[in-house]
């Protein structure tokens, strides 16, 4: 079976928890059977523990990354998770809820294997760019 990483931009399950789907292309060795296409979940039916909104998705070297407004404990700060295919699990990139204030309008971009997130805060009403440093393993303003 060959998996094509084609992921849905609309990844919200009933407004409560995030769900990521991948389009799977299964090529049969039987010449009488045509290719089969369908959607498959990456991970469980839900992997965020609380409401996720303002979702932004990027794929880097076959690994999906998801930035979102994390409503765990009703705090609404920015979080980023990535898919660990070896462990079949979603993990936080750096600390959970890393933004200093509640975040909206998140945008995630990958550059040289590092996630960059821009978001708007309710406190300052301006865009805040932040990057994850793979060497220092923490988020910092750019």
Coordinates of N, CA and C in Angstrom, one line a residue:
X1 N 0.8 -1.2 0.0 CA 0.0 0.0 0.0 C 0.9 1.2 0.0
X2 N 0.6 2.2 -0.8 CA 1.3 3.4 -0.9 C 0.5 4.5 -0.3
X3 N 1.1 5.3 0.6 CA 0.4 6.4 1.2 C 0.8 7.7 0.6
X4 N -0.1 8.5 0.2 CA 0.2 9.8 -0.3 C -0.2 10.8 0.8
X5 N 0.7 11.6 1.2 CA 0.4 12.6 2.2 C -0.4 13.8 1.6
X6 N -1.7 13.6 1.5 CA -2.5 14.7 1.0 C -3.5 14.9 2.2
X7 N -3.4 16.0 2.9 CA -4.1 16.2 4.1 C -5.1 17.3 4.0
X8 N -6.3 17.1 4.6 CA -7.4 18.1 4.5 C -7.0 19.3 5.3
X9 N -7.3 20.5 4.8 CA -7.1 21.8 5.5 C -8.2 21.9 6.5
X10 N -9.4 21.5 6.3 CA -10.5 21.6 7.2 C -10.4 20.4 8.2
X11 N -9.8 20.6 9.3 CA -9.6 19.5 10.3 C -10.2 19.9 11.6
X12 N -11.5 19.8 11.7 CA -12.1 20.2 13.0 C -13.3 19.2 13.2
X13 N -13.3 18.6 14.3 CA -14.3 17.6 14.6 C -15.4 18.1 15.5
X14 N -16.5 18.5 15.0 CA -17.6 19.0 15.8 C -17.2 20.2 16.7
X15 N -16.2 20.9 16.3 CA -15.8 22.1 17.1 C -15.2 21.8 18.4
X16 N -14.8 20.5 18.6 CA -14.3 20.1 19.9 C -12.8 19.7 19.9
X17 N -12.5 18.8 19.0 CA -11.1 18.3 19.0 C -10.6 18.1 17.6
X18 N -9.3 18.1 17.4 CA -8.7 18.1 16.1 C -8.7 16.7 15.6
X19 N -8.8 16.5 14.3 CA -8.8 15.3 13.6 C -8.1 15.5 12.3
X20 N -7.1 14.7 12.0 CA -6.3 14.9 10.7 C -6.6 13.6 9.9
X21 N -6.8 13.8 8.6 CA -7.1 12.7 7.7 C -6.1 12.8 6.6
X22 N -5.7 11.6 6.1 CA -4.8 11.5 5.0 C -5.5 10.7 3.9
X23 N -5.3 11.1 2.6 CA -5.8 10.3 1.5 C -4.9 9.2 1.2
X24 N -5.4 8.0 1.3 CA -4.6 6.8 1.0 C -4.9 6.2 -0.3
X25 N -3.8 6.0 -1.1 CA -3.9 5.4 -2.4 C -3.4 4.0 -2.3
X26 N -4.2 3.0 -2.4 CA -3.8 1.6 -2.3 C -3.7 1.1 -3.7
X27 N -2.6 0.7 -4.2 CA -2.4 0.1 -5.5 C -2.3 -1.4 -5.4
X28 N -3.2 -2.0 -6.0 CA -3.3 -3.5 -6.0 C -2.4 -4.1 -7.0
X29 N -1.8 -5.2 -6.7 CA -1.0 -6.0 -7.6 C -1.8 -6.7 -8.6
X30 N -3.1 -6.8 -8.3 CA -4.0 -7.5 -9.2 C -4.4 -6.6 -10.4
X31 N -4.0 -7.0 -11.6 CA -4.3 -6.1 -12.8 C -5.8 -5.9 -13.0
X32 N -6.7 -6.8 -12.5 CA -8.1 -6.6 -12.7 C -8.7 -5.7 -11.6
X33 N -7.9 -5.3 -10.6 CA -8.5 -4.4 -9.6 C -7.9 -3.0 -9.8
X34 N -8.7 -2.1 -9.8 CA -8.3 -0.7 -10.0 C -7.8 -0.1 -8.7
X35 N -7.1 1.0 -8.7 CA -6.6 1.7 -7.5 C -7.8 2.0 -6.6
X36 N -7.6 2.0 -5.3 CA -8.6 2.3 -4.3 C -8.1 3.6 -3.6
X37 N -9.1 4.5 -3.5 CA -8.8 5.7 -2.8 C -9.7 5.9 -1.6
X38 N -9.2 6.4 -0.5 CA -10.1 6.6 0.6 C -9.4 7.5 1.7
X39 N -10.1 7.9 2.7 CA -9.6 8.7 3.7 C -9.3 7.8 5.0
X40 N -8.2 8.1 5.6 CA -7.7 7.4 6.8 C -7.3 8.4 7.8
X41 N -7.6 8.1 9.1 CA -7.1 9.0 10.2 C -5.6 8.8 10.5
X42 N -5.0 9.9 10.8 CA -3.6 9.9 11.3 C -3.8 10.0 12.8
X43 N -3.5 8.9 13.5 CA -3.7 8.8 14.9 C -5.2 8.4 15.2
X44 N -5.6 8.7 16.4 CA -7.0 8.3 16.9 C -8.0 9.3 16.3
X45 N -9.2 9.1 16.7 CA -10.3 9.9 16.2 C -10.1 11.3 16.7
X46 N -9.4 11.5 17.8 CA -9.1 12.9 18.3 C -7.8 12.8 19.1
X47 N -7.0 13.8 18.9 CA -5.7 13.8 19.6 C -5.5 15.0 20.5
X48 N -6.3 16.0 20.3 CA -6.1 17.1 21.3 C -7.1 16.9 22.4
X49 N -6.7 17.3 23.6 CA -7.5 17.0 24.8 C -8.6 18.0 25.0
X50 N -8.6 19.1 24.4 CA -9.6 20.1 24.5 C -9.9 20.7 23.1
X51 N -10.8 21.7 23.1 CA -11.2 22.3 21.9 C -10.0 22.9 21.1
X52 N -9.9 22.7 19.8 CA -8.9 23.2 19.0 C -9.5 24.1 17.9
X53 N -9.0 25.3 17.7 CA -9.5 26.2 16.7 C -8.3 26.9 16.1
X54 N -8.6 27.7 15.0 CA -7.6 28.4 14.3 C -6.5 27.5 13.8
X55 N -6.9 26.4 13.2 CA -6.0 25.4 12.8 C -5.1 25.8 11.6
X56 N -3.9 25.4 11.6 CA -3.0 25.6 10.5 C -2.1 24.4 10.3
X57 N -2.1 23.8 9.1 CA -1.4 22.5 8.9 C -0.3 22.7 7.9
X58 N 0.8 22.1 8.1 CA 1.9 22.0 7.2 C 2.5 20.6 7.2
X59 N 3.1 20.1 6.1 CA 3.8 18.9 6.1 C 5.2 19.1 5.7
X60 N 6.2 18.6 6.5 CA 7.6 18.8 6.2 C 8.2 17.4 6.2
X61 N 8.8 17.1 5.1 CA 9.5 15.8 4.9 C 8.6 14.6 5.2
X62 N 7.3 14.7 4.9 CA 6.3 13.7 5.2 C 5.7 13.7 6.5
X63 N 6.2 14.6 7.4 CA 5.6 14.7 8.8 C 4.6 15.8 8.9
X64 N 3.4 15.6 9.2 CA 2.4 16.6 9.4 C 2.7 17.4 10.7
X65 N 2.5 18.7 10.7 CA 2.6 19.6 11.9 C 1.3 20.4 11.9
X66 N 0.7 20.5 13.1 CA -0.5 21.2 13.3 C -0.4 22.3 14.4
X67 N -0.6 23.6 14.0 CA -0.6 24.7 14.9 C -2.1 24.9 15.2
X68 N -2.4 25.2 16.5 CA -3.8 25.5 16.8 C -4.0 26.3 18.1
X69 N -5.1 26.9 18.3 CA -5.4 27.5 19.5 C -5.9 26.4 20.5
X70 N -5.2 26.2 21.5 CA -5.4 25.1 22.5 C -6.2 25.6 23.6
X71 N -7.4 25.1 23.8 CA -8.3 25.5 24.8 C -8.2 24.7 26.1
X72 N -7.2 23.9 26.2 CA -7.0 23.1 27.5 C -7.0 24.1 28.7
X73 N -7.7 23.8 29.7 CA -7.8 24.6 30.9 C -8.4 26.0 30.6
X74 N -9.1 26.1 29.5 CA -9.7 27.3 29.1 C -8.8 28.5 28.9
X75 N -7.5 28.2 28.5 CA -6.5 29.2 28.4 C -6.4 29.8 27.0
X76 N -6.6 29.0 26.0 CA -6.6 29.5 24.6 C -5.3 30.0 24.0
X77 N -4.2 29.4 24.4 CA -2.9 29.8 23.9 C -2.5 28.9 22.7
X78 N -1.5 29.3 22.0 CA -1.0 28.5 20.8 C -0.2 27.3 21.2
X79 N -0.5 26.2 20.5 CA 0.3 25.0 20.6 C 0.6 24.4 19.2
X80 N 1.6 23.6 19.1 CA 1.9 22.9 17.9 C 2.2 21.5 18.2
X81 N 1.6 20.6 17.4 CA 1.9 19.2 17.5 C 2.4 18.6 16.2
X82 N 3.2 17.5 16.3 CA 3.6 16.8 15.1 C 3.4 15.4 15.2
X83 N 3.2 14.7 14.1 CA 2.9 13.3 14.0 C 4.3 12.5 14.1
X84 N 4.3 11.6 15.0 CA 5.5 10.7 15.2 C 5.1 9.3 14.6
X85 N 5.4 9.0 13.4 CA 5.0 7.8 12.7 C 5.5 6.6 13.4
X86 N 6.7 6.6 14.0 CA 7.3 5.5 14.6 C 6.5 5.1 15.9
X87 N 6.1 6.1 16.6 CA 5.3 5.8 17.8 C 3.8 5.8 17.6
X88 N 3.4 6.2 16.4 CA 2.0 6.3 16.0 C 1.2 7.2 17.0
X89 N 1.8 8.4 17.2 CA 1.2 9.3 18.2 C 1.5 10.7 17.8
X90 N 0.7 11.7 18.2 CA 0.9 13.1 18.1 C 1.6 13.6 19.3
X91 N 2.6 14.4 19.2 CA 3.4 15.0 20.3 C 3.5 16.5 20.2
X92 N 3.5 17.2 21.3 CA 3.7 18.6 21.3 C 5.1 18.9 20.8
X93 N 5.3 20.0 20.0 CA 6.6 20.5 19.6 C 6.9 21.6 20.6
X94 N 7.9 21.3 21.4 CA 8.2 22.3 22.5 C 7.1 22.2 23.6
X95 N 6.9 23.3 24.3 CA 5.9 23.2 25.4 C 4.5 23.5 24.8
X96 N 3.6 22.9 25.5 CA 2.1 23.1 25.2 C 1.8 24.5 25.6
X97 N 0.9 25.2 24.8 CA 0.5 26.5 25.1 C 1.6 27.5 25.3
X98 N 2.5 27.6 24.3 CA 3.7 28.4 24.4 C 3.5 29.9 24.3
X99 N 2.4 30.4 23.7 CA 2.2 31.8 23.5 C 2.0 32.5 24.9
X100 N 2.4 33.7 25.0 CA 2.3 34.4 26.3 C 0.9 34.9 26.6
X101 N 0.1 35.0 25.6 CA -1.3 35.4 25.7 C -2.2 34.6 24.8
X102 N -3.5 34.6 25.0 CA -4.4 33.9 24.1 C -4.2 34.2 22.7
X103 N -4.2 33.2 21.8 CA -3.8 33.4 20.4 C -5.0 33.1 19.5
X104 N -5.1 33.9 18.4 CA -6.1 33.7 17.3 C -5.3 33.7 16.0
X105 N -6.0 33.4 14.9 CA -5.5 33.5 13.6 C -4.2 32.9 13.4
X106 N -3.9 31.7 13.8 CA -2.6 31.1 13.7 C -2.3 30.7 12.3
X107 N -1.0 30.9 12.0 CA -0.5 30.5 10.6 C 0.9 29.8 10.9
X108 N 1.0 28.5 10.4 CA 2.2 27.7 10.5 C 2.9 27.6 9.2
X109 N 4.2 27.8 9.2 CA 5.0 27.6 8.0 C 6.3 26.9 8.5
X110 N 6.7 25.9 7.7 CA 7.9 25.1 7.9 C 9.1 25.7 7.1
X111 N 10.2 25.9 7.7 CA 11.4 26.4 6.9 C 12.6 25.6 7.5
X112 N 13.3 25.0 6.6 CA 14.5 24.2 6.9 C 14.3 23.2 8.1
X113 N 13.1 22.6 8.1 CA 12.7 21.6 9.1 C 12.3 22.2 10.4
X114 N 12.2 23.5 10.5 CA 11.7 24.2 11.8 C 10.4 24.9 11.6
X115 N 9.5 24.7 12.6 CA 8.2 25.4 12.5 C 8.3 26.8 12.9
X116 N 7.6 27.7 12.1 CA 7.4 29.1 12.4 C 5.9 29.3 12.5
X117 N 5.5 30.0 13.6 CA 4.1 30.3 13.8 C 3.9 31.8 13.9
X118 N 2.9 32.3 13.2 CA 2.5 33.7 13.4 C 1.1 33.7 13.9
X119 N 0.7 34.5 14.9 CA -0.6 34.6 15.4 C -0.9 36.0 16.0
X120 N -2.2 36.2 16.2 CA -2.6 37.5 16.7 C -3.0 37.2 18.2
X121 N -2.7 38.2 19.0 CA -3.1 38.0 20.4 C -4.3 39.0 20.7
X122 N -5.1 38.6 21.6 CA -6.2 39.5 22.0 C -5.8 40.7 22.7
X123 N -4.6 40.6 23.4 CA -4.1 41.7 24.2 C -3.5 42.8 23.3
X124 N -2.7 42.4 22.3 CA -2.0 43.5 21.5 C -2.6 43.7 20.1
X125 N -3.5 42.8 19.7 CA -4.1 42.9 18.4 C -3.2 43.0 17.2
X126 N -1.9 42.6 17.4 CA -1.0 42.6 16.3 C -0.4 41.2 16.1
X127 N 0.3 41.0 15.0 CA 0.8 39.7 14.7 C 2.1 39.5 15.5
X128 N 2.3 38.2 15.9 CA 3.4 37.9 16.7 C 4.1 36.7 16.0
X129 N 5.3 36.9 15.4 CA 6.0 35.7 14.8 C 6.8 35.0 15.9
X130 N 6.9 33.7 15.8 CA 7.7 32.9 16.8 C 8.2 31.7 16.1
X131 N 9.3 31.2 16.5 CA 10.0 30.1 15.8 C 10.4 29.1 16.9
X132 N 10.4 27.8 16.5 CA 10.9 26.7 17.4 C 12.3 26.4 17.0
X133 N 13.2 26.5 18.0 CA 14.6 26.2 17.8 C 14.9 24.8 18.1
X134 N 15.1 24.0 17.1 CA 15.4 22.6 17.3 C 16.6 22.3 18.1
X135 N 17.6 23.2 18.1 CA 18.8 23.0 18.9 C 18.5 23.2 20.4
X136 N 17.8 24.3 20.7 CA 17.6 24.7 22.0 C 16.2 24.1 22.6
X137 N 15.5 23.6 21.7 CA 14.2 22.9 22.0 C 13.2 23.8 22.8
X138 N 13.1 25.1 22.2 CA 12.1 26.0 22.8 C 11.6 27.0 21.8
X139 N 10.5 27.6 22.0 CA 9.9 28.6 21.2 C 10.5 30.0 21.5
X140 N 10.8 30.8 20.5 CA 11.4 32.1 20.8 C 10.9 33.1 19.7
X141 N 10.8 34.4 20.1 CA 10.4 35.4 19.1 C 11.5 35.7 18.1
X142 N 11.1 36.0 16.9 CA 12.0 36.2 15.8 C 12.0 37.7 15.5

